[in-house]
Amino acid sequence: PKALGQALLSEVFHRGNLIESDYFGLEFQNMQMNWVWLEPTKPIVKQVRRPANTLFRLSVKFFPPDPGQLQEEYTRYLFSLQMKRDLMEGRLICTENTGALLASHLVQSEIGDYDDVADRDFLRMNKLLPYQEKVQERIMELHRRHLGQTPAESDFQILEIARKLEMYGVRFHPAADREGTKINLAVAHMGLQVFQGNTKINTFNWSKIRKLSFKRKRFLIKLHPEVHGPHQDTLEFMMASRDQCKIFWKICVEYHSFFRLFDQPQPKSKAILFTRGSSFRYSGRTQKQLVEYVRENGAKRTPYQRRNSKIRMSARSLATDVPKQCLSFNDSLRAPGSPSSAAVSFHPAHISSVLPRTELHHQPQPLSTLSHSPAPPQQHQHQQQPQSPLQATRPPSPPKEEPVKAASPSHYAFQDSVVDSPQLSPFDSKGPLCLSPSFQMSTLSLPGQAPSPLQSPILSERYPTDKAYFIAKEILTTERTYLKDLEVITVWFRSAVIKENAMPEGLMTLLFSNIDPIYEFHRGFLKELDQRLALWEGRSNAHVKGDYQRIGDVMLRNMCALKEFTSYLQKHDEVLTELEKASKRLKKLETVYKEFELQKVCYLPLNTFLLKPIQRLMHYKLILERLCKHYSPVHRDHDDCKEALKEVAEIATQLQSSLIRLENFQKLTELQRDLIGIENLTAPGREFIREGCLYKLTKKGLQQRMFFLFSDMLLYTSKGVTATNQFKVHGQLPLHGMIVEESENEWSVPHCFTIYSAQRTIVVAASSKVEMGKWIEDLNLAIDMAKKSQEKSSIFLDAGLSDRSNRSSDEVSLEQESEDDMNSSRTSLDKQTHHRANTTMHVCWHRNTSVSMSDHSLAVENQLSGYLLRKFKNSNGWQKLWVVFTNFCLFFYKTHQDDFPLASLPLLGYTVSTPEESDSIHKEYVFKLQFKSHVYFFRAESEYTFERWMEVIKSAASTTGRMSLLIPKGGPVEINGK
């Protein structure tokens, strides 16, 4: 009793083997029967009236906004138990349907796959919801969908659902406002929340709060003057007692310190004579310190292993406890309820025997933990090794150990440590990778857990290694990404416009009546693909007959069904045009549109997502062509694939011209938003040709400028100094009558050429001879096109910015640049806060390169997604990431279920190759990405996927497009200045 609270906390955390212990605390009921936290810096006897008889409860104290920030599987397990307790106690308030869904995942976590009798027995003996009897059938129906979901995956799903609820982590502190209205106060990671009943009516972010204090029963929130104006900068709430005020004030102090501070606050020194105010300070690690601690000490922990409560005599149940770090590519978190997560490819060398989770307890202790929790791993050393997956159909022999025969290395076997990807560190901001949502150019920093060597995983020999399987798997992985892209419109954008009532009813109907049916169709299609791949991988006895080691029948059935949606796809032209018109006409819609594009979930320009349905048809066509080429004509899957290809090719041909037109319109509207000083960029007949960085000769020397070539004019711009970092137009030159000549010898500037127009002459230099060749070739092609379509000259824009340059065409324009222009050319991406910095133009600006419309079209064809292992910089560990390639960029996610990317890596200017001897990487299927001093290594799961990643990245990284005839044959080829 005389020990400090920290002594008991440390003992509990040590006994429970908790690494991320700072998220937790011990709570107990005080004399007023209110739950309060045990303070680490005070003696226990001063806090607890009768320590010997007090029940302490281990609970989550700090709730992070994203459970993905929790790096330990064991921590996520304890968090899921907290959600279980909150559900039962009525704290986690949600709809009955959501409650049933959470309960179904809890059942899956506890007893494994659905079994009618086992489910009813478990629900009879365990109360998960206050209204459980009412929704029991719904719980069982939902549980049936979670086939093959491991306990760890169930925990993840519970936390994902819970974090989106308004009452996630909320602990009410009753109070009253100045008018005497009863309200509840709560504290969260972002600040203070005010509830009336169970409805949140206000939030005060930490950034708005100047000071928190209490005076007797009054709790005071002092705001910065600009928040409520100078006349109301203090909000006052009355609480039941001074003690209640102080309890709430302390938890506010702790929440602010934990989530907002980088370092632990220093304790306040005690005054010698007089004391003023409280000396209370938060005494633990901050969240940032905790993340760093786990990263540095993760390798020292004892591996945590899980069992289902129900004994399953199958390979599936044996696999349920595999820690996340041991999972293969197939074992990554799959879509909720997908049968394809029914088995795990790898089994660690040591797995505890199949025991109910309740048998893994300590002896009863005075301390009441969250719920059933596993014993520390030290107590499992006596347990047996697992059976071979192929022998698991018969009951295990209790004490006997069975050797497991190791399979030879294959496509799946990663024999080094594979570490789950943690939350991105926002503190590493050097180098060329971009962080969401501002996508600042910073190093690919996905640290988190230090790699820990694991036992070599064992491969089940029945898993497929056929190339056709990996081609089929590409359909599945890209379909997952495609469905997430559709959700940006159908779920996220819809929510944004409804919330603000920003879109006219007619446009709402036009937009969503066209995309909703497509989205629903692809949800069903994805489920079919998921199930087929699960069967192909051998998760049932069907693989013995070979009935399911094919994909053609699924593709044929769905490609035929997709023809019915052609009319919807043909309307996308109208949808895109009307949306653009409305956003120009309606200020409210324009504001919502722009704000939505700045959200993390909108990782590409918004109208790009509207093109995805037609682009997806092209992907199906290309993948089916690959399958047909792989199969021999006599293969049982060949005919179905051939027929499916014929069906999708027919639809794609109908929509090809529409896609070209839409892609051009999308690009023009994107540029219209990103350029200042140009109107009506989407004029009829105008086509985008190339954008990129060139250096323009001025009186002050060569100045970096961004050039945009269209079918009727050439624009040049500089990077603005506005908050949005848009590009400011400096000049526009009509192509009619323009002449382009090489002029390296005349100006003694490498890769230099001169552009003569009717209004002015400018001298520009490219970053390399290849770049110069591409610009000259495209300029000459565009000039020829402009000559042939002189009748369209009426759409040329007036050269409103060229009044400074009424010179003869042979006078070289070396105009004086303004001071703002000079500064803007040096503006770094580090200052970007309100605008996406990974748009093609920004990347071209920073990489001194250019991209053509044909490069854009090629990038659309080469979209790819799937799991890759990324090598840690200073160790042999590998980190699993879900990677999406689109729009010349790699986007990194923790799992395929994430709604937005953690980071992005623009590939323009990068080279891709296999590792050299000096890189000391002796693994199969590894490729190396390099831009100047920035080097990354990624590892694919098979030869096919390795070749595909190399292929698509090469297409984006070099963007050489059409090689110019100016490059001497046989000479060294330069790519983007290298």
Short mmCIF file of N, CA, C and O in Angstrom, two decimals, residues 386-482:
data_model
loop_
_atom_site.label_atom_id
_atom_site.label_comp_id
_atom_site.label_asym_id
_atom_site.label_seq_id
_atom_site.Cartn_x
_atom_site.Cartn_y
_atom_site.Cartn_z
N PRO A 386 3.26 -28.15 -33.56
CA PRO A 386 2.03 -28.42 -34.30
C PRO A 386 2.16 -29.64 -35.19
O PRO A 386 3.24 -30.07 -35.52
N GLN A 387 1.00 -30.11 -35.59
CA GLN A 387 0.99 -31.19 -36.57
C GLN A 387 1.23 -30.62 -37.95
O GLN A 387 1.05 -29.45 -38.20
N SER A 388 1.59 -31.48 -38.83
CA SER A 388 1.63 -31.09 -40.24
C SER A 388 0.23 -30.80 -40.69
O SER A 388 -0.70 -31.47 -40.32
N PRO A 389 0.04 -29.75 -41.52
CA PRO A 389 -1.30 -29.41 -41.97
C PRO A 389 -1.99 -30.58 -42.67
O PRO A 389 -3.20 -30.70 -42.63
N LEU A 390 -1.22 -31.44 -43.31
CA LEU A 390 -1.83 -32.54 -44.05
C LEU A 390 -2.28 -33.67 -43.13
O LEU A 390 -3.07 -34.52 -43.51
N GLN A 391 -1.77 -33.66 -41.90
CA GLN A 391 -2.14 -34.71 -40.96
C GLN A 391 -3.15 -34.21 -39.94
O GLN A 391 -3.55 -34.94 -39.04
N ALA A 392 -3.59 -32.99 -40.09
CA ALA A 392 -4.37 -32.36 -39.03
C ALA A 392 -5.81 -32.80 -38.98
O ALA A 392 -6.57 -32.33 -38.17
N THR A 393 -6.23 -33.69 -39.87
CA THR A 393 -7.61 -34.13 -39.87
C THR A 393 -7.90 -35.13 -38.76
O THR A 393 -9.04 -35.43 -38.48
N ARG A 394 -6.87 -35.68 -38.13
CA ARG A 394 -7.12 -36.60 -37.02
C ARG A 394 -6.71 -35.94 -35.71
O ARG A 394 -5.89 -35.02 -35.69
N PRO A 395 -7.28 -36.42 -34.61
CA PRO A 395 -7.00 -35.75 -33.34
C PRO A 395 -5.52 -35.80 -33.00
O PRO A 395 -4.83 -36.78 -33.30
N PRO A 396 -5.00 -34.72 -32.36
CA PRO A 396 -3.59 -34.71 -31.99
C PRO A 396 -3.30 -35.64 -30.82
O PRO A 396 -4.16 -35.89 -29.99
N SER A 397 -2.09 -36.17 -30.76
CA SER A 397 -1.67 -36.98 -29.61
C SER A 397 -1.12 -36.02 -28.58
O SER A 397 -0.12 -35.36 -28.82
N PRO A 398 -1.73 -35.94 -27.41
CA PRO A 398 -1.42 -34.86 -26.48
C PRO A 398 0.06 -34.62 -26.20
O PRO A 398 0.57 -33.58 -26.53
N PRO A 399 0.82 -35.57 -25.60
CA PRO A 399 2.17 -35.20 -25.21
C PRO A 399 3.20 -35.41 -26.30
O PRO A 399 4.32 -34.96 -26.21
N LYS A 400 2.84 -36.15 -27.36
CA LYS A 400 3.82 -36.57 -28.35
C LYS A 400 4.17 -35.43 -29.31
O LYS A 400 3.32 -34.67 -29.72
N GLU A 401 5.43 -35.33 -29.69
CA GLU A 401 5.84 -34.33 -30.66
C GLU A 401 5.97 -34.97 -32.03
O GLU A 401 6.53 -36.05 -32.17
N GLU A 402 5.44 -34.27 -33.04
CA GLU A 402 5.55 -34.77 -34.41
C GLU A 402 6.46 -33.85 -35.20
O GLU A 402 6.25 -32.65 -35.25
N PRO A 403 7.49 -34.38 -35.84
CA PRO A 403 8.34 -33.51 -36.68
C PRO A 403 7.56 -33.03 -37.88
O PRO A 403 6.74 -33.74 -38.43
N VAL A 404 7.84 -31.81 -38.29
CA VAL A 404 7.20 -31.25 -39.48
C VAL A 404 8.19 -31.21 -40.61
O VAL A 404 9.28 -30.66 -40.49
N LYS A 405 7.82 -31.79 -41.70
CA LYS A 405 8.71 -31.84 -42.86
C LYS A 405 8.68 -30.50 -43.57
O LYS A 405 7.64 -30.00 -43.95
N ALA A 406 9.84 -29.90 -43.73
CA ALA A 406 9.91 -28.60 -44.39
C ALA A 406 9.89 -28.76 -45.89
O ALA A 406 10.54 -29.63 -46.44
N ALA A 407 9.12 -27.91 -46.54
CA ALA A 407 9.09 -27.94 -48.00
C ALA A 407 10.23 -27.11 -48.55
O ALA A 407 10.80 -26.28 -47.87
N SER A 408 10.53 -27.35 -49.80
CA SER A 408 11.59 -26.58 -50.44
C SER A 408 11.13 -25.15 -50.65
O SER A 408 9.95 -24.88 -50.76
N PRO A 409 12.06 -24.20 -50.74
CA PRO A 409 11.67 -22.81 -50.95
C PRO A 409 10.86 -22.68 -52.24
O PRO A 409 11.13 -23.34 -53.21
N SER A 410 9.88 -21.80 -52.21
CA SER A 410 9.05 -21.62 -53.40
C SER A 410 8.63 -20.18 -53.48
O SER A 410 9.15 -19.32 -52.82
N HIS A 411 7.61 -19.97 -54.29
CA HIS A 411 7.12 -18.61 -54.48
C HIS A 411 6.70 -17.98 -53.17
O HIS A 411 6.72 -16.78 -53.03
N TYR A 412 6.25 -18.79 -52.21
CA TYR A 412 5.67 -18.24 -50.99
C TYR A 412 6.68 -18.09 -49.86
O TYR A 412 6.41 -17.42 -48.90
N ALA A 413 7.77 -18.80 -49.92
CA ALA A 413 8.61 -18.92 -48.74
C ALA A 413 9.49 -17.71 -48.54
O ALA A 413 10.43 -17.48 -49.26
N PHE A 414 9.17 -16.89 -47.56
CA PHE A 414 10.03 -15.77 -47.18
C PHE A 414 10.67 -16.16 -45.86
O PHE A 414 10.02 -16.19 -44.83
N GLN A 415 11.97 -16.46 -45.89
CA GLN A 415 12.58 -17.08 -44.72
C GLN A 415 13.23 -16.07 -43.78
O GLN A 415 13.91 -16.42 -42.86
N ASP A 416 13.02 -14.77 -44.09
CA ASP A 416 13.55 -13.78 -43.16
C ASP A 416 12.37 -13.15 -42.44
O ASP A 416 11.25 -13.51 -42.62
N SER A 417 12.66 -12.17 -41.58
CA SER A 417 11.59 -11.60 -40.78
C SER A 417 10.71 -10.71 -41.64
O SER A 417 11.19 -9.89 -42.38
N VAL A 418 9.43 -10.88 -41.49
CA VAL A 418 8.45 -10.06 -42.17
C VAL A 418 7.69 -9.31 -41.10
O VAL A 418 7.05 -9.92 -40.26
N VAL A 419 7.77 -8.00 -41.12
CA VAL A 419 7.19 -7.21 -40.04
C VAL A 419 5.98 -6.47 -40.56
O VAL A 419 6.02 -5.88 -41.63
N ASP A 420 4.90 -6.51 -39.81
CA ASP A 420 3.70 -5.75 -40.20
C ASP A 420 4.03 -4.28 -40.30
O ASP A 420 4.74 -3.73 -39.48
N SER A 421 3.46 -3.64 -41.30
CA SER A 421 3.73 -2.22 -41.49
C SER A 421 3.02 -1.40 -40.43
O SER A 421 1.84 -1.52 -40.25
N PRO A 422 3.74 -0.55 -39.71
CA PRO A 422 3.11 0.29 -38.71
C PRO A 422 2.60 1.58 -39.33
O PRO A 422 2.72 1.80 -40.50
N GLN A 423 2.09 2.43 -38.47
CA GLN A 423 1.67 3.74 -38.94
C GLN A 423 2.90 4.51 -39.38
O GLN A 423 3.98 4.40 -38.82
N LEU A 424 2.74 5.33 -40.41
CA LEU A 424 3.86 6.12 -40.90
C LEU A 424 4.34 7.11 -39.85
O LEU A 424 3.56 7.68 -39.13
N SER A 425 5.63 7.30 -39.81
CA SER A 425 6.16 8.34 -38.95
C SER A 425 6.02 9.68 -39.64
O SER A 425 6.52 9.87 -40.73
N PRO A 426 5.32 10.65 -39.04
CA PRO A 426 5.20 11.94 -39.68
C PRO A 426 6.39 12.84 -39.41
O PRO A 426 6.41 13.97 -39.81
N PHE A 427 7.40 12.31 -38.74
CA PHE A 427 8.51 13.16 -38.33
C PHE A 427 9.71 13.06 -39.26
O PHE A 427 10.68 13.77 -39.11
N ASP A 428 9.65 12.14 -40.22
CA ASP A 428 10.75 11.97 -41.15
C ASP A 428 10.37 12.66 -42.44
O ASP A 428 9.48 12.26 -43.13
N SER A 429 11.02 13.76 -42.76
CA SER A 429 10.56 14.54 -43.90
C SER A 429 11.68 14.87 -44.87
O SER A 429 11.79 15.95 -45.39
N LYS A 430 12.57 13.92 -45.10
CA LYS A 430 13.64 14.16 -46.06
C LYS A 430 13.51 13.17 -47.19
O LYS A 430 13.20 12.02 -46.98
N GLY A 431 13.82 13.60 -48.38
CA GLY A 431 13.81 12.67 -49.49
C GLY A 431 12.58 12.78 -50.35
O GLY A 431 11.77 13.67 -50.20
N PRO A 432 12.40 11.82 -51.29
CA PRO A 432 11.41 12.00 -52.34
C PRO A 432 10.08 11.30 -52.13
O PRO A 432 9.32 11.21 -53.06
N LEU A 433 9.77 10.80 -50.96
CA LEU A 433 8.46 10.15 -50.81
C LEU A 433 7.45 11.14 -50.26
O LEU A 433 7.79 12.08 -49.61
N CYS A 434 6.16 10.89 -50.54
CA CYS A 434 5.11 11.80 -50.14
C CYS A 434 4.24 11.22 -49.05
O CYS A 434 3.86 10.08 -49.14
N LEU A 435 3.93 12.04 -48.06
CA LEU A 435 3.03 11.61 -46.99
C LEU A 435 1.63 12.14 -47.25
O LEU A 435 1.47 13.27 -47.65
N SER A 436 0.61 11.33 -46.97
CA SER A 436 -0.77 11.77 -47.12
C SER A 436 -1.11 12.68 -45.95
O SER A 436 -0.64 12.48 -44.86
N PRO A 437 -2.02 13.68 -46.11
CA PRO A 437 -2.63 13.99 -47.37
C PRO A 437 -1.88 15.05 -48.15
O PRO A 437 -2.17 15.30 -49.30
N SER A 438 -0.94 15.75 -47.52
CA SER A 438 -0.26 16.82 -48.24
C SER A 438 0.80 16.29 -49.19
O SER A 438 1.29 17.00 -50.04
N PHE A 439 1.15 15.01 -49.05
CA PHE A 439 2.11 14.35 -49.94
C PHE A 439 3.40 15.15 -50.08
O PHE A 439 3.83 15.47 -51.17
N GLN A 440 3.99 15.50 -48.96
CA GLN A 440 5.26 16.20 -49.03
C GLN A 440 6.34 15.23 -49.49
O GLN A 440 6.31 14.06 -49.21
N MET A 441 7.28 15.76 -50.25
CA MET A 441 8.36 14.94 -50.76
C MET A 441 9.28 14.56 -49.62
O MET A 441 10.13 15.32 -49.20
N SER A 442 9.09 13.40 -49.06
CA SER A 442 9.92 12.97 -47.93
C SER A 442 10.29 11.51 -48.08
O SER A 442 9.70 10.79 -48.86
N THR A 443 11.28 11.10 -47.34
CA THR A 443 11.80 9.74 -47.48
C THR A 443 10.76 8.69 -47.16
O THR A 443 9.92 8.90 -46.31
N LEU A 444 10.81 7.57 -47.85
CA LEU A 444 9.90 6.46 -47.56
C LEU A 444 10.22 5.94 -46.17
O LEU A 444 11.13 5.16 -45.96
N SER A 445 9.48 6.46 -45.19
CA SER A 445 9.78 6.12 -43.81
C SER A 445 8.60 5.38 -43.21
O SER A 445 7.61 5.95 -42.85
N LEU A 446 8.69 4.08 -43.17
CA LEU A 446 7.64 3.25 -42.58
C LEU A 446 8.27 2.42 -41.48
O LEU A 446 8.39 1.22 -41.58
N PRO A 447 8.79 3.07 -40.41
CA PRO A 447 9.57 2.34 -39.42
C PRO A 447 8.70 1.51 -38.50
O PRO A 447 8.20 0.48 -38.90
N GLY A 448 8.48 1.95 -37.29
CA GLY A 448 7.58 1.23 -36.40
C GLY A 448 8.27 0.11 -35.67
O GLY A 448 9.00 0.33 -34.75
N GLN A 449 8.07 -1.13 -36.10
CA GLN A 449 8.64 -2.26 -35.38
C GLN A 449 10.01 -2.62 -35.94
O GLN A 449 10.20 -2.67 -37.13
N ALA A 450 10.91 -2.87 -35.03
CA ALA A 450 12.19 -3.39 -35.47
C ALA A 450 11.99 -4.83 -35.90
O ALA A 450 11.21 -5.56 -35.30
N PRO A 451 12.68 -5.24 -36.95
CA PRO A 451 12.48 -6.62 -37.41
C PRO A 451 13.01 -7.62 -36.40
O PRO A 451 14.02 -7.39 -35.76
N SER A 452 12.31 -8.71 -36.27
CA SER A 452 12.77 -9.77 -35.37
C SER A 452 12.87 -11.07 -36.13
O SER A 452 11.96 -11.44 -36.86
N PRO A 453 13.98 -11.81 -36.00
CA PRO A 453 14.12 -13.05 -36.73
C PRO A 453 13.04 -14.04 -36.29
O PRO A 453 12.79 -14.19 -35.12
N LEU A 454 12.40 -14.68 -37.26
CA LEU A 454 11.38 -15.68 -36.96
C LEU A 454 11.84 -17.04 -37.44
O LEU A 454 12.73 -17.15 -38.26
N GLN A 455 11.21 -18.08 -36.92
CA GLN A 455 11.49 -19.41 -37.42
C GLN A 455 11.09 -19.48 -38.88
O GLN A 455 10.15 -18.84 -39.30
N SER A 456 11.78 -20.26 -39.66
CA SER A 456 11.46 -20.39 -41.07
C SER A 456 10.06 -20.92 -41.24
O SER A 456 9.69 -21.91 -40.65
N PRO A 457 9.22 -20.22 -42.04
CA PRO A 457 7.87 -20.71 -42.25
C PRO A 457 7.86 -22.00 -43.06
O PRO A 457 8.73 -22.22 -43.88
N ILE A 458 6.88 -22.82 -42.82
CA ILE A 458 6.75 -24.10 -43.51
C ILE A 458 5.68 -23.97 -44.60
O ILE A 458 4.60 -23.49 -44.35
N LEU A 459 5.99 -24.38 -45.79
CA LEU A 459 5.07 -24.26 -46.90
C LEU A 459 4.25 -25.53 -47.05
O LEU A 459 4.78 -26.62 -47.05
N SER A 460 2.95 -25.36 -47.13
CA SER A 460 2.09 -26.51 -47.44
C SER A 460 2.24 -26.82 -48.92
O SER A 460 2.04 -25.97 -49.76
N GLU A 461 2.61 -28.05 -49.23
CA GLU A 461 3.00 -28.38 -50.59
C GLU A 461 1.86 -28.29 -51.59
O GLU A 461 2.09 -28.27 -52.79
N ARG A 462 0.62 -28.26 -51.10
CA ARG A 462 -0.49 -28.29 -52.04
C ARG A 462 -0.82 -26.91 -52.62
O ARG A 462 -1.70 -26.79 -53.45
N TYR A 463 -0.15 -25.85 -52.18
CA TYR A 463 -0.48 -24.53 -52.70
C TYR A 463 0.01 -24.38 -54.13
O TYR A 463 1.07 -24.87 -54.49
N PRO A 464 -0.77 -23.66 -54.98
CA PRO A 464 -0.43 -23.59 -56.40
C PRO A 464 0.79 -22.72 -56.67
O PRO A 464 1.02 -21.74 -55.98
N THR A 465 1.53 -23.10 -57.67
CA THR A 465 2.66 -22.29 -58.12
C THR A 465 2.55 -22.01 -59.61
O THR A 465 3.46 -21.47 -60.20
N ASP A 466 1.44 -22.39 -60.21
CA ASP A 466 1.23 -22.21 -61.63
C ASP A 466 1.11 -20.71 -61.95
O ASP A 466 0.51 -19.94 -61.19
N LYS A 467 1.64 -20.31 -63.09
CA LYS A 467 1.58 -18.91 -63.50
C LYS A 467 0.13 -18.44 -63.63
O LYS A 467 -0.20 -17.30 -63.30
N ALA A 468 -0.74 -19.34 -64.08
CA ALA A 468 -2.17 -18.98 -64.24
C ALA A 468 -2.76 -18.53 -62.91
O ALA A 468 -3.60 -17.61 -62.87
N TYR A 469 -2.33 -19.16 -61.82
CA TYR A 469 -2.83 -18.79 -60.50
C TYR A 469 -2.46 -17.34 -60.18
O TYR A 469 -3.28 -16.56 -59.69
N PHE A 470 -1.22 -16.95 -60.49
CA PHE A 470 -0.79 -15.59 -60.18
C PHE A 470 -1.44 -14.57 -61.10
O PHE A 470 -1.68 -13.42 -60.71
N ILE A 471 -1.73 -14.96 -62.33
CA ILE A 471 -2.48 -14.06 -63.22
C ILE A 471 -3.88 -13.85 -62.66
O ILE A 471 -4.40 -12.73 -62.62
N ALA A 472 -4.50 -14.96 -62.24
CA ALA A 472 -5.84 -14.87 -61.63
C ALA A 472 -5.80 -14.03 -60.35
O ALA A 472 -6.71 -13.25 -60.07
N LYS A 473 -4.73 -14.19 -59.60
CA LYS A 473 -4.60 -13.43 -58.36
C LYS A 473 -4.46 -11.93 -58.65
O LYS A 473 -4.92 -11.08 -57.88
N GLU A 474 -3.85 -11.60 -59.79
CA GLU A 474 -3.75 -10.19 -60.19
C GLU A 474 -5.14 -9.60 -60.43
O GLU A 474 -5.40 -8.44 -60.12
N ILE A 475 -6.04 -10.42 -61.02
CA ILE A 475 -7.42 -9.95 -61.20
C ILE A 475 -8.03 -9.63 -59.84
O ILE A 475 -8.67 -8.59 -59.66
N LEU A 476 -7.81 -10.50 -58.87
CA LEU A 476 -8.37 -10.31 -57.52
C LEU A 476 -7.80 -9.07 -56.85
O LEU A 476 -8.54 -8.23 -56.32
N THR A 477 -6.48 -8.93 -56.84
CA THR A 477 -5.86 -7.80 -56.11
C THR A 477 -6.23 -6.47 -56.75
O THR A 477 -6.50 -5.49 -56.04
N THR A 478 -6.25 -6.41 -58.08
CA THR A 478 -6.61 -5.14 -58.73
C THR A 478 -8.10 -4.85 -58.58
O THR A 478 -8.51 -3.69 -58.53
N GLU A 479 -8.92 -5.91 -58.49
CA GLU A 479 -10.35 -5.71 -58.27
C GLU A 479 -10.60 -5.10 -56.89
O GLU A 479 -11.49 -4.26 -56.71
N ARG A 480 -9.82 -5.52 -55.90
CA ARG A 480 -9.95 -4.93 -54.56
C ARG A 480 -9.69 -3.43 -54.61
O ARG A 480 -10.43 -2.63 -54.02
N THR A 481 -8.62 -3.06 -55.29
CA THR A 481 -8.28 -1.64 -55.39
C THR A 481 -9.36 -0.89 -56.16
O THR A 481 -9.76 0.22 -55.78
N TYR A 482 -9.86 -1.49 -57.23
CA TYR A 482 -10.89 -0.86 -58.05
C TYR A 482 -12.15 -0.60 -57.22
O TYR A 482 -12.75 0.48 -57.31
#
